[in-house]
C-alpha positions as a Markdown table, in Angstrom:
| # | Residue | x | y | z |
|---|---|---|---|---|
| 1 | Met | 13.5 | -107.7 | -6.6 |
| 2 | Ser | 12.2 | -104.7 | -4.9 |
| 3 | Ala | 10.7 | -101.8 | -6.9 |
| 4 | Ala | 12.7 | -98.7 | -7.8 |
| 5 | Pro | 11.7 | -95.8 | -5.5 |
| 6 | Arg | 9.1 | -93.9 | -6.9 |
| 7 | Met | 10.1 | -90.6 | -8.3 |
| 8 | Val | 8.2 | -87.6 | -7.3 |
| 9 | Leu | 7.8 | -84.7 | -9.9 |
| 10 | Gly | 7.0 | -81.4 | -9.1 |
| 11 | Leu | 6.2 | -78.4 | -11.7 |
| 12 | Ser | 7.4 | -74.9 | -10.9 |
| 13 | Met | 5.0 | -72.7 | -12.7 |
| 14 | Arg | 7.3 | -69.5 | -13.1 |
| 15 | Tyr | 5.7 | -66.9 | -15.3 |
| 16 | Leu | 6.1 | -68.4 | -19.0 |
| 17 | Gly | 8.8 | -70.7 | -17.9 |
| 18 | Tyr | 12.3 | -70.5 | -16.2 |
| 19 | His | 14.2 | -69.2 | -19.3 |
| 20 | Ala | 14.6 | -65.4 | -19.1 |
| 21 | Gly | 13.8 | -65.4 | -23.0 |
| 22 | Ala | 10.8 | -67.5 | -23.0 |
| 23 | Trp | 8.3 | -64.6 | -23.4 |
| 24 | Arg | 9.9 | -63.6 | -26.7 |
| 25 | His | 9.4 | -67.1 | -28.2 |
| 26 | Pro | 7.2 | -67.2 | -31.2 |
| 27 | Asp | 4.9 | -69.8 | -29.4 |
| 28 | Ala | 4.7 | -67.8 | -26.0 |
| 29 | Asn | 1.8 | -65.6 | -25.0 |
| 30 | Pro | 3.5 | -62.7 | -23.1 |
| 31 | Ala | 0.0 | -61.6 | -21.4 |
| 32 | Gly | 0.0 | -65.2 | -19.9 |
| 33 | Thr | 2.3 | -64.2 | -16.8 |
| 34 | Ala | -0.9 | -62.8 | -15.3 |
| 35 | Asp | -3.7 | -64.8 | -16.9 |
| 36 | Phe | -5.7 | -67.4 | -14.9 |
| 37 | Asp | -6.4 | -69.3 | -18.2 |
| 38 | His | -2.8 | -69.8 | -18.9 |
| 39 | Phe | -2.3 | -71.4 | -15.4 |
| 40 | Ser | -5.5 | -73.3 | -15.4 |
| 41 | Arg | -4.7 | -75.1 | -18.8 |
| 42 | Leu | -1.1 | -75.7 | -17.5 |
| 43 | Ala | -2.3 | -77.1 | -14.1 |
| 44 | Ile | -4.9 | -79.4 | -16.0 |
| 45 | Glu | -2.0 | -80.8 | -18.4 |
| 46 | Ala | 0.3 | -81.2 | -15.4 |
| 47 | Glu | -2.3 | -83.3 | -13.7 |
| 48 | Asp | -3.0 | -85.3 | -16.5 |
| 49 | Ala | 0.5 | -86.1 | -17.2 |
| 50 | Gly | 0.9 | -87.5 | -13.5 |
| 51 | Ile | 2.8 | -84.7 | -12.2 |
| 52 | Asp | 2.5 | -84.7 | -8.2 |
| 53 | Leu | 2.6 | -81.2 | -7.3 |
| 54 | Leu | 2.6 | -77.5 | -8.7 |
| 55 | Phe | 4.8 | -74.9 | -7.1 |
| 56 | Leu | 4.7 | -71.2 | -7.0 |
| 57 | Ala | 7.6 | -69.2 | -6.1 |
| 58 | Asp | 7.1 | -65.6 | -5.0 |
| 59 | Gly | 8.8 | -62.3 | -4.3 |
| 60 | Val | 6.9 | -59.4 | -2.8 |
| 61 | Ala | 8.4 | -56.7 | -5.0 |
| 62 | Val | 9.0 | -55.6 | -8.5 |
| 63 | Arg | 12.7 | -55.1 | -8.4 |
| 64 | Val | 12.9 | -52.0 | -10.5 |
| 65 | Asn | 15.5 | -50.3 | -8.4 |
| 66 | Asp | 17.9 | -53.2 | -8.4 |
| 67 | Thr | 17.9 | -53.6 | -12.2 |
| 68 | Pro | 19.3 | -51.3 | -15.0 |
| 69 | Ala | 16.7 | -49.6 | -16.9 |
| 70 | Gly | 17.5 | -51.4 | -20.2 |
| 71 | Ala | 17.5 | -54.8 | -18.7 |
| 72 | Phe | 14.2 | -54.0 | -16.6 |
| 73 | Ala | 12.4 | -53.3 | -19.8 |
| 74 | Gln | 13.6 | -56.6 | -21.2 |
| 75 | Ser | 12.3 | -58.7 | -18.4 |
| 76 | Ser | 8.9 | -60.5 | -18.0 |
| 77 | Gln | 9.2 | -61.1 | -14.3 |
| 78 | Val | 7.4 | -58.0 | -13.4 |
| 79 | Ala | 3.9 | -59.1 | -14.0 |
| 80 | Asp | 2.4 | -62.0 | -11.9 |
| 81 | Leu | -0.4 | -63.2 | -9.6 |
| 82 | Glu | -0.4 | -63.8 | -5.8 |
| 83 | Pro | 0.4 | -67.4 | -5.2 |
| 84 | Leu | -2.2 | -68.4 | -2.7 |
| 85 | Thr | -5.0 | -66.8 | -4.6 |
| 86 | Leu | -4.0 | -68.2 | -7.6 |
| 87 | Leu | -3.8 | -71.7 | -6.3 |
| 88 | Ser | -7.0 | -71.2 | -4.5 |
| 89 | Gly | -8.5 | -71.0 | -8.2 |
| 90 | Leu | -6.5 | -73.8 | -9.5 |
| 91 | Ala | -7.9 | -76.2 | -6.6 |
| 92 | Ala | -11.2 | -75.8 | -8.3 |
| 93 | Val | -10.2 | -77.1 | -11.6 |
| 94 | Thr | -7.8 | -80.1 | -10.3 |
| 95 | Ser | -8.7 | -82.9 | -8.1 |
| 96 | Arg | -5.2 | -84.6 | -7.7 |
| 97 | Val | -2.2 | -82.5 | -8.0 |
| 98 | Gly | -0.5 | -80.9 | -4.8 |
| 99 | Leu | -0.5 | -77.1 | -4.6 |
| 100 | Ile | 2.3 | -75.3 | -2.8 |
| 101 | Ala | 2.3 | -71.6 | -2.6 |
| 102 | Thr | 5.5 | -69.3 | -1.2 |
| 103 | Ala | 4.7 | -67.2 | 1.7 |
| 104 | Ser | 7.5 | -64.9 | 3.5 |
| 105 | Thr | 8.3 | -65.1 | 7.2 |
| 106 | Thr | 9.7 | -61.7 | 7.0 |
| 107 | Tyr | 6.7 | -59.8 | 5.5 |
| 108 | Asn | 3.8 | -61.7 | 7.0 |
| 109 | Glu | 2.3 | -62.6 | 10.5 |
| 110 | Pro | 1.8 | -66.2 | 11.5 |
| 111 | Tyr | -1.8 | -66.0 | 12.3 |
| 112 | His | -2.5 | -65.0 | 8.7 |
| 113 | Val | -0.2 | -67.5 | 7.2 |
| 114 | Ala | -1.7 | -70.4 | 9.2 |
| 115 | Arg | -5.2 | -69.5 | 8.6 |
| 116 | Thr | -5.0 | -68.9 | 4.7 |
| 117 | Tyr | -2.9 | -72.1 | 4.2 |
| 118 | Ala | -5.1 | -74.2 | 6.3 |
| 119 | Ser | -8.1 | -72.9 | 4.4 |
| 120 | Leu | -6.5 | -73.7 | 1.1 |
| 121 | Asp | -5.7 | -77.3 | 2.6 |
| 122 | Arg | -9.5 | -77.6 | 3.3 |
| 123 | Ile | -10.6 | -76.2 | -0.2 |
| 124 | Ser | -8.3 | -78.7 | -2.0 |
| 125 | Asn | -9.2 | -81.6 | 0.3 |
| 126 | Gly | -5.6 | -81.8 | 1.7 |
| 127 | Arg | -3.4 | -81.0 | -1.2 |
| 128 | Ala | -1.8 | -77.8 | 0.0 |
| 129 | Gly | 1.7 | -76.8 | 0.9 |
| 130 | Trp | 3.6 | -73.9 | 2.3 |
| 131 | Asn | 7.1 | -73.0 | 0.9 |
| 132 | Val | 8.6 | -71.0 | 3.6 |
| 133 | Val | 11.3 | -68.0 | 2.6 |
| 134 | Thr | 12.8 | -65.6 | 4.5 |
| 135 | Ser | 13.0 | -62.9 | 1.8 |
| 136 | Trp | 16.4 | -61.3 | 1.2 |
| 137 | Ser | 16.2 | -58.3 | -1.0 |
| 138 | Asp | 16.0 | -54.7 | -0.1 |
| 139 | Ala | 13.4 | -54.1 | -2.9 |
| 140 | Glu | 11.0 | -56.3 | -0.7 |
| 141 | Ala | 11.8 | -54.5 | 2.4 |
| 142 | Arg | 11.0 | -50.8 | 0.8 |
| 143 | Asn | 7.4 | -52.2 | 0.4 |
| 144 | Phe | 6.9 | -52.9 | 4.1 |
| 145 | Gly | 8.6 | -49.6 | 5.8 |
| 146 | Arg | 12.2 | -50.6 | 5.7 |
| 147 | Glu | 14.9 | -49.3 | 3.7 |
| 148 | His | 16.9 | -52.6 | 4.0 |
| 149 | Thr | 15.9 | -56.3 | 4.7 |
| 150 | Leu | 16.8 | -57.8 | 7.9 |
| 151 | Asp | 20.2 | -59.3 | 8.3 |
| 152 | Tyr | 20.9 | -62.8 | 7.7 |
| 153 | Glu | 20.8 | -64.1 | 11.4 |
| 154 | Thr | 17.6 | -62.2 | 12.3 |
| 155 | Arg | 15.7 | -63.4 | 9.3 |
| 156 | Tyr | 16.5 | -66.9 | 10.3 |
| 157 | Glu | 15.7 | -66.4 | 13.9 |
| 158 | Arg | 12.4 | -64.9 | 13.0 |
| 159 | Ala | 11.9 | -67.7 | 10.7 |
| 160 | Gln | 12.4 | -70.4 | 13.2 |
| 161 | Glu | 9.7 | -68.7 | 15.6 |
| 162 | Phe | 7.4 | -67.9 | 12.9 |
| 163 | Val | 7.0 | -71.6 | 11.7 |
| 164 | Asp | 6.9 | -72.7 | 15.3 |
| 165 | Val | 3.8 | -70.6 | 15.9 |
| 166 | Val | 2.3 | -71.6 | 12.6 |
| 167 | Arg | 2.4 | -75.2 | 13.5 |
| 168 | Gly | 1.3 | -74.4 | 17.0 |
| 169 | Leu | -1.8 | -72.7 | 15.5 |
| 170 | Trp | -2.4 | -75.7 | 13.2 |
| 171 | Arg | -2.5 | -77.8 | 16.4 |
| 172 | Ser | -5.4 | -75.8 | 18.0 |
| 173 | Trp | -8.0 | -78.6 | 17.0 |
| 174 | Glu | -7.9 | -81.9 | 18.5 |
| 175 | Pro | -9.4 | -84.7 | 17.0 |
| 176 | Gly | -13.2 | -84.7 | 17.8 |
| 177 | Ala | -13.3 | -81.1 | 18.6 |
| 178 | Leu | -16.3 | -80.5 | 16.0 |
| 179 | Val | -19.1 | -82.5 | 17.6 |
| 180 | His | -22.2 | -81.3 | 15.3 |
| 181 | Asp | -24.5 | -82.8 | 17.7 |
| 182 | Lys | -28.0 | -81.2 | 16.8 |
| 183 | Ser | -30.2 | -82.7 | 19.1 |
| 184 | Ala | -27.9 | -81.6 | 22.2 |
| 185 | Gly | -27.3 | -78.1 | 20.5 |
| 186 | Arg | -23.5 | -78.8 | 20.8 |
| 187 | Phe | -21.5 | -77.5 | 17.8 |
| 188 | Leu | -18.1 | -78.2 | 19.2 |
| 189 | Asp | -16.2 | -79.6 | 22.5 |
| 190 | Pro | -14.5 | -76.5 | 23.8 |
| 191 | Ala | -12.1 | -78.9 | 25.7 |
| 192 | Arg | -10.5 | -79.8 | 22.6 |
| 193 | Leu | -10.0 | -76.4 | 21.0 |
| 194 | His | -6.8 | -74.8 | 22.5 |
| 195 | Ala | -5.4 | -71.4 | 22.7 |
| 196 | Leu | -1.8 | -71.2 | 21.9 |
| 197 | Asn | -0.7 | -68.3 | 24.2 |
| 198 | His | 2.7 | -67.8 | 22.3 |
| 199 | Val | 5.0 | -65.0 | 23.6 |
| 200 | Gly | 8.4 | -64.7 | 22.0 |
| 201 | Pro | 10.9 | -62.4 | 20.8 |
| 202 | His | 9.3 | -61.5 | 17.4 |
| 203 | Phe | 5.6 | -62.6 | 18.0 |
| 204 | Thr | 2.8 | -62.7 | 20.5 |
| 205 | Val | -0.1 | -64.9 | 19.4 |
| 206 | Arg | -3.0 | -66.1 | 21.5 |
| 207 | Gly | -4.8 | -68.4 | 19.2 |
| 208 | Pro | -6.7 | -70.6 | 18.6 |
| 209 | Leu | -7.0 | -70.8 | 14.8 |
| 210 | Ser | -10.4 | -70.5 | 13.2 |
| 211 | Val | -9.8 | -73.0 | 10.6 |
| 212 | Pro | -10.3 | -76.8 | 11.6 |
| 213 | Pro | -7.7 | -79.1 | 10.1 |
| 214 | Ser | -8.0 | -80.9 | 6.6 |
| 215 | Pro | -7.6 | -84.6 | 5.8 |
| 216 | Gln | -3.9 | -84.5 | 5.9 |
| 217 | Gly | -3.7 | -82.6 | 9.2 |
| 218 | Arg | -1.9 | -79.7 | 8.2 |
| 219 | Pro | -0.4 | -78.5 | 5.0 |
| 220 | Val | 2.8 | -80.0 | 3.8 |
| 221 | Ile | 6.0 | -77.7 | 4.7 |
| 222 | Val | 8.6 | -76.9 | 2.1 |
| 223 | Gln | 11.8 | -75.2 | 2.5 |
| 224 | Ala | 14.9 | -74.4 | 0.1 |
| 225 | Gly | 17.9 | -73.3 | 2.4 |
| 226 | Ala | 21.2 | -75.0 | 2.0 |
| 227 | Ser | 23.1 | -72.4 | 4.1 |
| 228 | Pro | 23.6 | -73.7 | 7.7 |
| 229 | Ala | 20.7 | -71.6 | 9.0 |
| 230 | Gly | 18.6 | -73.1 | 6.1 |
| 231 | Ile | 19.5 | -76.6 | 6.9 |
| 232 | Glu | 18.5 | -76.1 | 10.5 |
| 233 | Leu | 15.1 | -74.6 | 9.6 |
| 234 | Ala | 14.7 | -77.4 | 7.1 |
| 235 | Ala | 15.6 | -80.2 | 9.5 |
| 236 | Arg | 13.3 | -78.8 | 12.3 |
| 237 | His | 10.2 | -78.1 | 10.1 |
| 238 | Ala | 10.4 | -79.2 | 6.3 |
| 239 | Asp | 8.6 | -82.1 | 4.9 |
| 240 | Val | 9.9 | -81.3 | 1.3 |
| 241 | Ile | 13.2 | -79.5 | 0.6 |
| 242 | Tyr | 14.3 | -77.8 | -2.8 |
| 243 | Thr | 17.8 | -77.8 | -3.6 |
| 244 | Val | 19.8 | -76.7 | -6.5 |
| 245 | Pro | 22.9 | -78.8 | -6.7 |
| 246 | Gln | 25.1 | -78.6 | -10.0 |
| 247 | Asp | 26.4 | -82.1 | -9.8 |
| 248 | Leu | 25.6 | -85.5 | -8.0 |
| 249 | Asp | 28.6 | -85.2 | -5.7 |
| 250 | Ala | 27.2 | -82.1 | -4.2 |
| 251 | Ala | 23.7 | -83.5 | -3.9 |
| 252 | Ile | 25.2 | -86.6 | -2.0 |
| 253 | Ala | 26.9 | -84.3 | 0.3 |
| 254 | Tyr | 24.0 | -82.2 | 0.9 |
| 255 | Arg | 21.9 | -85.1 | 1.7 |
| 256 | Ala | 24.3 | -86.6 | 4.2 |
| 257 | Ala | 24.3 | -83.3 | 5.9 |
| 258 | Leu | 20.9 | -83.0 | 6.2 |
| 259 | Asp | 20.2 | -86.4 | 7.4 |
| 260 | Ala | 22.7 | -85.8 | 10.1 |
| 261 | Lys | 20.8 | -82.6 | 11.2 |
| 262 | Leu | 17.4 | -84.4 | 10.9 |
| 263 | Arg | 18.9 | -87.1 | 13.3 |
| 264 | Glu | 20.4 | -84.6 | 15.7 |
| 265 | Val | 16.9 | -82.9 | 15.9 |
| 266 | Gly | 15.1 | -86.2 | 16.4 |
| 267 | Arg | 13.6 | -86.7 | 13.0 |
| 268 | Asp | 13.8 | -89.6 | 10.5 |
| 269 | Pro | 15.5 | -89.0 | 7.5 |
| 270 | Ala | 13.0 | -91.0 | 5.6 |
| 271 | Ser | 10.2 | -88.4 | 6.6 |
| 272 | Val | 11.6 | -85.7 | 4.4 |
| 273 | Arg | 11.6 | -85.6 | 0.7 |
| 274 | Val | 14.6 | -83.9 | -1.3 |
| 275 | Leu | 13.7 | -82.4 | -4.8 |
| 276 | Pro | 16.5 | -80.8 | -6.7 |
| 277 | Gly | 15.5 | -78.4 | -9.4 |
| 278 | Ile | 16.3 | -79.1 | -13.1 |
| 279 | Val | 15.8 | -77.2 | -16.3 |
| 280 | Pro | 15.4 | -79.9 | -19.0 |
| 281 | Phe | 15.6 | -78.8 | -22.7 |
| 282 | Thr | 14.4 | -81.9 | -24.6 |
| 283 | Ala | 13.4 | -83.1 | -28.2 |
| 284 | Asp | 13.6 | -86.0 | -30.4 |
| 285 | Thr | 17.3 | -86.1 | -30.6 |
| 286 | Asp | 20.2 | -84.4 | -28.8 |
| 287 | Ala | 20.7 | -82.0 | -31.6 |
| 288 | Leu | 17.3 | -80.9 | -31.8 |
| 289 | Ala | 17.3 | -80.3 | -27.9 |
| 290 | Arg | 20.5 | -78.3 | -28.2 |
| 291 | Ala | 19.0 | -76.3 | -31.1 |
| 292 | His | 15.9 | -75.5 | -28.9 |
| 293 | Tyr | 18.3 | -74.4 | -26.1 |
| 294 | Asp | 20.3 | -72.2 | -28.3 |
| 295 | Glu | 17.1 | -70.7 | -29.9 |
| 296 | Leu | 16.0 | -69.6 | -26.1 |
| 297 | Asn | 19.4 | -68.3 | -25.4 |
| 298 | Ala | 19.5 | -66.1 | -28.6 |
| 299 | Leu | 16.5 | -64.3 | -27.1 |
| 300 | Val | 18.3 | -62.9 | -23.9 |
| 301 | Pro | 20.2 | -59.8 | -24.2 |
| 302 | Thr | 23.6 | -59.9 | -22.4 |
| 303 | Glu | 22.6 | -56.9 | -20.1 |
| 304 | Leu | 19.5 | -59.0 | -18.9 |
| 305 | Gly | 21.4 | -62.0 | -18.0 |
| 306 | Leu | 24.0 | -60.0 | -16.0 |
| 307 | Ser | 21.2 | -58.2 | -14.3 |
| 308 | Tyr | 20.0 | -61.7 | -12.8 |
| 309 | Leu | 23.6 | -62.7 | -12.1 |
| 310 | Arg | 24.0 | -59.3 | -10.1 |
| 311 | Ala | 21.0 | -60.2 | -8.1 |
| 312 | Gln | 23.2 | -63.1 | -6.6 |
| 313 | Leu | 26.5 | -62.0 | -6.7 |
| 314 | Gly | 26.4 | -58.2 | -6.0 |
| 315 | Asp | 28.1 | -55.5 | -7.8 |
| 316 | Leu | 29.8 | -56.7 | -11.1 |
| 317 | Ser | 30.9 | -53.2 | -12.5 |
| 318 | Gly | 34.6 | -53.3 | -13.5 |
| 319 | Cys | 34.4 | -56.9 | -14.3 |
| 320 | Glu | 35.4 | -58.1 | -17.8 |
| 321 | Leu | 32.6 | -59.8 | -19.4 |
| 322 | Asp | 34.9 | -62.5 | -21.0 |
| 323 | Gly | 37.0 | -62.9 | -17.9 |
| 324 | Pro | 36.8 | -65.0 | -14.8 |
| 325 | Val | 33.7 | -64.7 | -12.4 |
| 326 | Pro | 34.6 | -62.8 | -9.3 |
| 327 | Glu | 33.8 | -63.8 | -5.6 |
| 328 | Pro | 30.6 | -62.2 | -4.8 |
| 329 | Thr | 30.8 | -58.8 | -2.9 |
| 330 | Asp | 27.4 | -59.2 | -1.0 |
| 331 | Pro | 26.0 | -62.7 | -1.4 |
| 332 | Ala | 22.3 | -62.0 | -0.2 |
| 333 | Val | 21.5 | -65.4 | -0.9 |
| 334 | Arg | 24.3 | -67.3 | 0.2 |
| 335 | Ser | 23.9 | -70.9 | -1.0 |
| 336 | Ile | 22.7 | -69.9 | -4.5 |
| 337 | Ala | 25.8 | -67.5 | -4.8 |
| 338 | Arg | 28.0 | -70.2 | -3.7 |
| 339 | Asn | 26.7 | -72.7 | -6.2 |
| 340 | Leu | 27.2 | -70.4 | -9.2 |
| 341 | Ile | 30.7 | -69.6 | -8.3 |
| 342 | Asp | 31.5 | -73.3 | -7.8 |
| 343 | Met | 29.9 | -74.0 | -11.1 |
| 344 | Ala | 31.8 | -71.3 | -12.9 |
| 345 | Arg | 35.2 | -72.5 | -11.6 |
| 346 | Arg | 34.4 | -76.1 | -12.2 |
| 347 | Asp | 33.3 | -75.5 | -15.9 |
| 348 | Gly | 35.6 | -72.7 | -16.6 |
| 349 | Leu | 32.9 | -70.4 | -17.3 |
| 350 | Thr | 33.5 | -66.6 | -18.2 |
| 351 | Leu | 31.2 | -64.1 | -16.5 |
| 352 | Arg | 29.2 | -63.7 | -19.8 |
| 353 | Gln | 28.8 | -67.5 | -20.1 |
| 354 | Leu | 27.6 | -67.9 | -16.4 |
| 355 | Ser | 25.2 | -64.9 | -17.0 |
| 356 | Gln | 23.8 | -67.2 | -20.0 |
| 357 | Val | 23.5 | -70.2 | -17.8 |
| 358 | Val | 21.7 | -68.2 | -15.1 |
| 359 | Ala | 19.3 | -66.7 | -17.7 |
| 360 | Ala | 18.3 | -70.3 | -18.8 |
| 361 | Gly | 17.6 | -71.6 | -15.3 |
| 362 | Phe | 18.2 | -69.0 | -12.7 |
| 363 | Gly | 20.7 | -71.4 | -10.6 |
| 364 | Ala | 19.0 | -74.7 | -11.4 |
| 365 | Arg | 20.7 | -77.4 | -13.2 |
| 366 | Val | 20.2 | -77.3 | -16.9 |
| 367 | Leu | 19.9 | -80.4 | -18.8 |
| 368 | Val | 19.8 | -80.4 | -22.8 |
| 369 | Gly | 19.2 | -84.0 | -24.5 |
| 370 | Ser | 16.9 | -86.3 | -26.1 |
| 371 | Gly | 14.1 | -88.0 | -23.7 |
| 372 | Arg | 16.4 | -91.1 | -23.4 |
| 373 | Ala | 19.4 | -88.8 | -22.5 |
| 374 | Ile | 17.7 | -87.0 | -19.8 |
| 375 | Ala | 16.1 | -90.0 | -18.3 |
| 376 | Asp | 19.5 | -91.5 | -18.1 |
| 377 | Asp | 20.7 | -88.8 | -15.9 |
| 378 | Leu | 17.6 | -88.5 | -13.7 |
| 379 | Gln | 18.0 | -92.4 | -13.2 |
| 380 | Arg | 21.5 | -92.0 | -12.2 |
| 381 | Trp | 20.6 | -89.4 | -9.6 |
| 382 | Met | 17.6 | -91.5 | -8.4 |
| 383 | Glu | 19.9 | -94.5 | -7.9 |
| 384 | Ser | 22.3 | -92.4 | -5.8 |
| 385 | Gly | 19.7 | -92.3 | -2.9 |
| 386 | Ala | 20.4 | -88.9 | -2.3 |
| 387 | Ile | 17.2 | -87.4 | -3.7 |
| 388 | Asp | 13.5 | -88.4 | -4.2 |
| 389 | Gly | 12.6 | -86.7 | -7.2 |
| 390 | Phe | 12.9 | -83.4 | -9.1 |
| 391 | Asn | 11.3 | -80.1 | -9.2 |
| 392 | Leu | 10.8 | -79.3 | -12.9 |
| 393 | Cys | 11.7 | -75.6 | -13.8 |
| 394 | Leu | 10.7 | -76.0 | -17.3 |
| 395 | Pro | 12.1 | -73.3 | -19.7 |
| 396 | Leu | 9.1 | -72.5 | -21.8 |
| 397 | Leu | 5.5 | -73.1 | -20.7 |
| 398 | Pro | 3.5 | -74.8 | -21.7 |
| 399 | Asp | 5.7 | -76.1 | -24.7 |
| 400 | Ser | 8.4 | -77.6 | -22.2 |
| 401 | Leu | 5.8 | -79.6 | -20.1 |
| 402 | Thr | 4.4 | -81.1 | -23.5 |
| 403 | Arg | 8.1 | -81.9 | -24.6 |
| 404 | Phe | 8.9 | -83.3 | -21.1 |
| 405 | Ala | 5.7 | -85.5 | -21.0 |
| 406 | Thr | 6.1 | -86.5 | -24.6 |
| 407 | His | 9.9 | -87.5 | -24.8 |
| 408 | Val | 11.0 | -88.2 | -21.0 |
| 409 | Leu | 7.9 | -89.4 | -18.9 |
| 410 | Pro | 7.6 | -92.5 | -21.2 |
| 411 | Glu | 11.3 | -93.3 | -20.7 |
| 412 | Leu | 10.7 | -92.9 | -17.0 |
| 413 | Arg | 7.7 | -95.0 | -16.9 |
| 414 | Ala | 9.5 | -97.9 | -19.0 |
| 415 | Arg | 12.0 | -98.0 | -16.4 |
| 416 | Gly | 9.7 | -98.1 | -13.4 |
| 417 | Leu | 10.8 | -94.8 | -11.9 |
| 418 | Phe | 7.7 | -92.6 | -12.6 |
| 419 | Arg | 4.6 | -94.3 | -11.5 |
| 420 | Pro | 1.7 | -91.8 | -11.6 |
| 421 | Ile | -0.9 | -91.9 | -8.6 |
| 422 | Thr | -4.3 | -91.5 | -10.6 |
| 423 | Glu | -6.7 | -91.4 | -7.6 |
| 424 | Pro | -7.2 | -88.4 | -5.2 |
| 425 | Val | -5.2 | -88.4 | -2.4 |
| 426 | Thr | -3.8 | -85.9 | 0.0 |
| 427 | Leu | -0.2 | -84.4 | -0.9 |
| 428 | Arg | 1.4 | -86.2 | 2.1 |
| 429 | Glu | 0.2 | -89.4 | 0.9 |
| 430 | Arg | 1.2 | -88.5 | -2.6 |
| 431 | Leu | 4.7 | -87.8 | -1.5 |
| 432 | Gly | 4.9 | -91.2 | 0.5 |
| 433 | Leu | 5.2 | -89.3 | 3.9 |
| 434 | Pro | 3.9 | -90.8 | 7.2 |
| 435 | Ala | 0.5 | -89.8 | 8.4 |
| 436 | Leu | 0.7 | -87.1 | 11.4 |
| 437 | Ala | -0.4 | -87.5 | 14.6 |
| 438 | Tyr | -2.2 | -84.7 | 16.2 |
| 439 | Gly | 1.0 | -83.8 | 18.3 |
| 440 | Gln | 3.1 | -83.9 | 15.2 |
| 441 | Arg | 1.4 | -81.2 | 13.1 |
């Protein structure tokens, strides 16, 4: 009998955890959201537990103008650290775990992104990844000389060209370009270092890139779009795709659509890893896990939960809290908005109840149960063939990581699903992705 597919596990290091009430928990250190020691201890614990990669989401704004004053004062998601800088520090205190940082294609330039991520890839010995986002909020636009964000189509058109340029820059250095021949006085072979000479609708970039490639060739590319334009971008470029399906049927349907698009653009579906987000609340028993879930939910005021929901569904004024969830008026993040609406319809959730779910996991699937119960769920999803692992959006950090390592990981190991890689390898190797030839970077 062949071994079960190896489950990839990533950890999303969001503030003090994904739950909006995490910072108020008695075990939380509110200052940890911008404290390097908090993240370094978390990274080391994750690596020791066998977690494959660390992920840092990012937005380039404090969304004060989008949030009612009362809710804004209650939110911990206003103080954080720039992801690439933080991961550069974490590269020095870890040796195996992957390091994925988010950078926007709307508020950056391709050469800057290509250079900084290639540098992190070399510093970490081939453990870096770039999470590609297009940035949808007006709050971000106002930090870059615009009143409103770019329209949906323009954002994704720019993103396609942006990633094309970055990948082109990452191909600047052919194998053997660095000669290092002291006797001949020849540091490099100029014929193997190539300018890009890109001219397009959004960017003009000459190149070449100043950073030679790492052992994995280029950073791993990550993307999270589920809209048609997002799937197109992911199919053309992504090695890893983050998703947020609320049920297995949706995950299976997404994988089928993605695989079809991958084949359409000439890529092998086996060359991509799909990692849905989950928010696991676990303990010794189902009852204790439920108590932990309820404890954190009690720390979130209704207005704060509604403010997070407004960010996805638009204006909710005039809606009854205990009435049905309305259709979004302006779904800036289309796929997340649609997922929330579908979940509310399926589970019969009121607006108040949906706001509590969003506060608990920001759209990722919430699981509440013992280690065995959660392992049962994860095994069922893995055996479907629709996914390759999970992005752990843990509710309370570091407590939830310790809980997951104590209650869930032993169950997954016993079933042959989670098999930690203990030796230093590149992130591509850790993900089981094929090596890249020079022209595939």
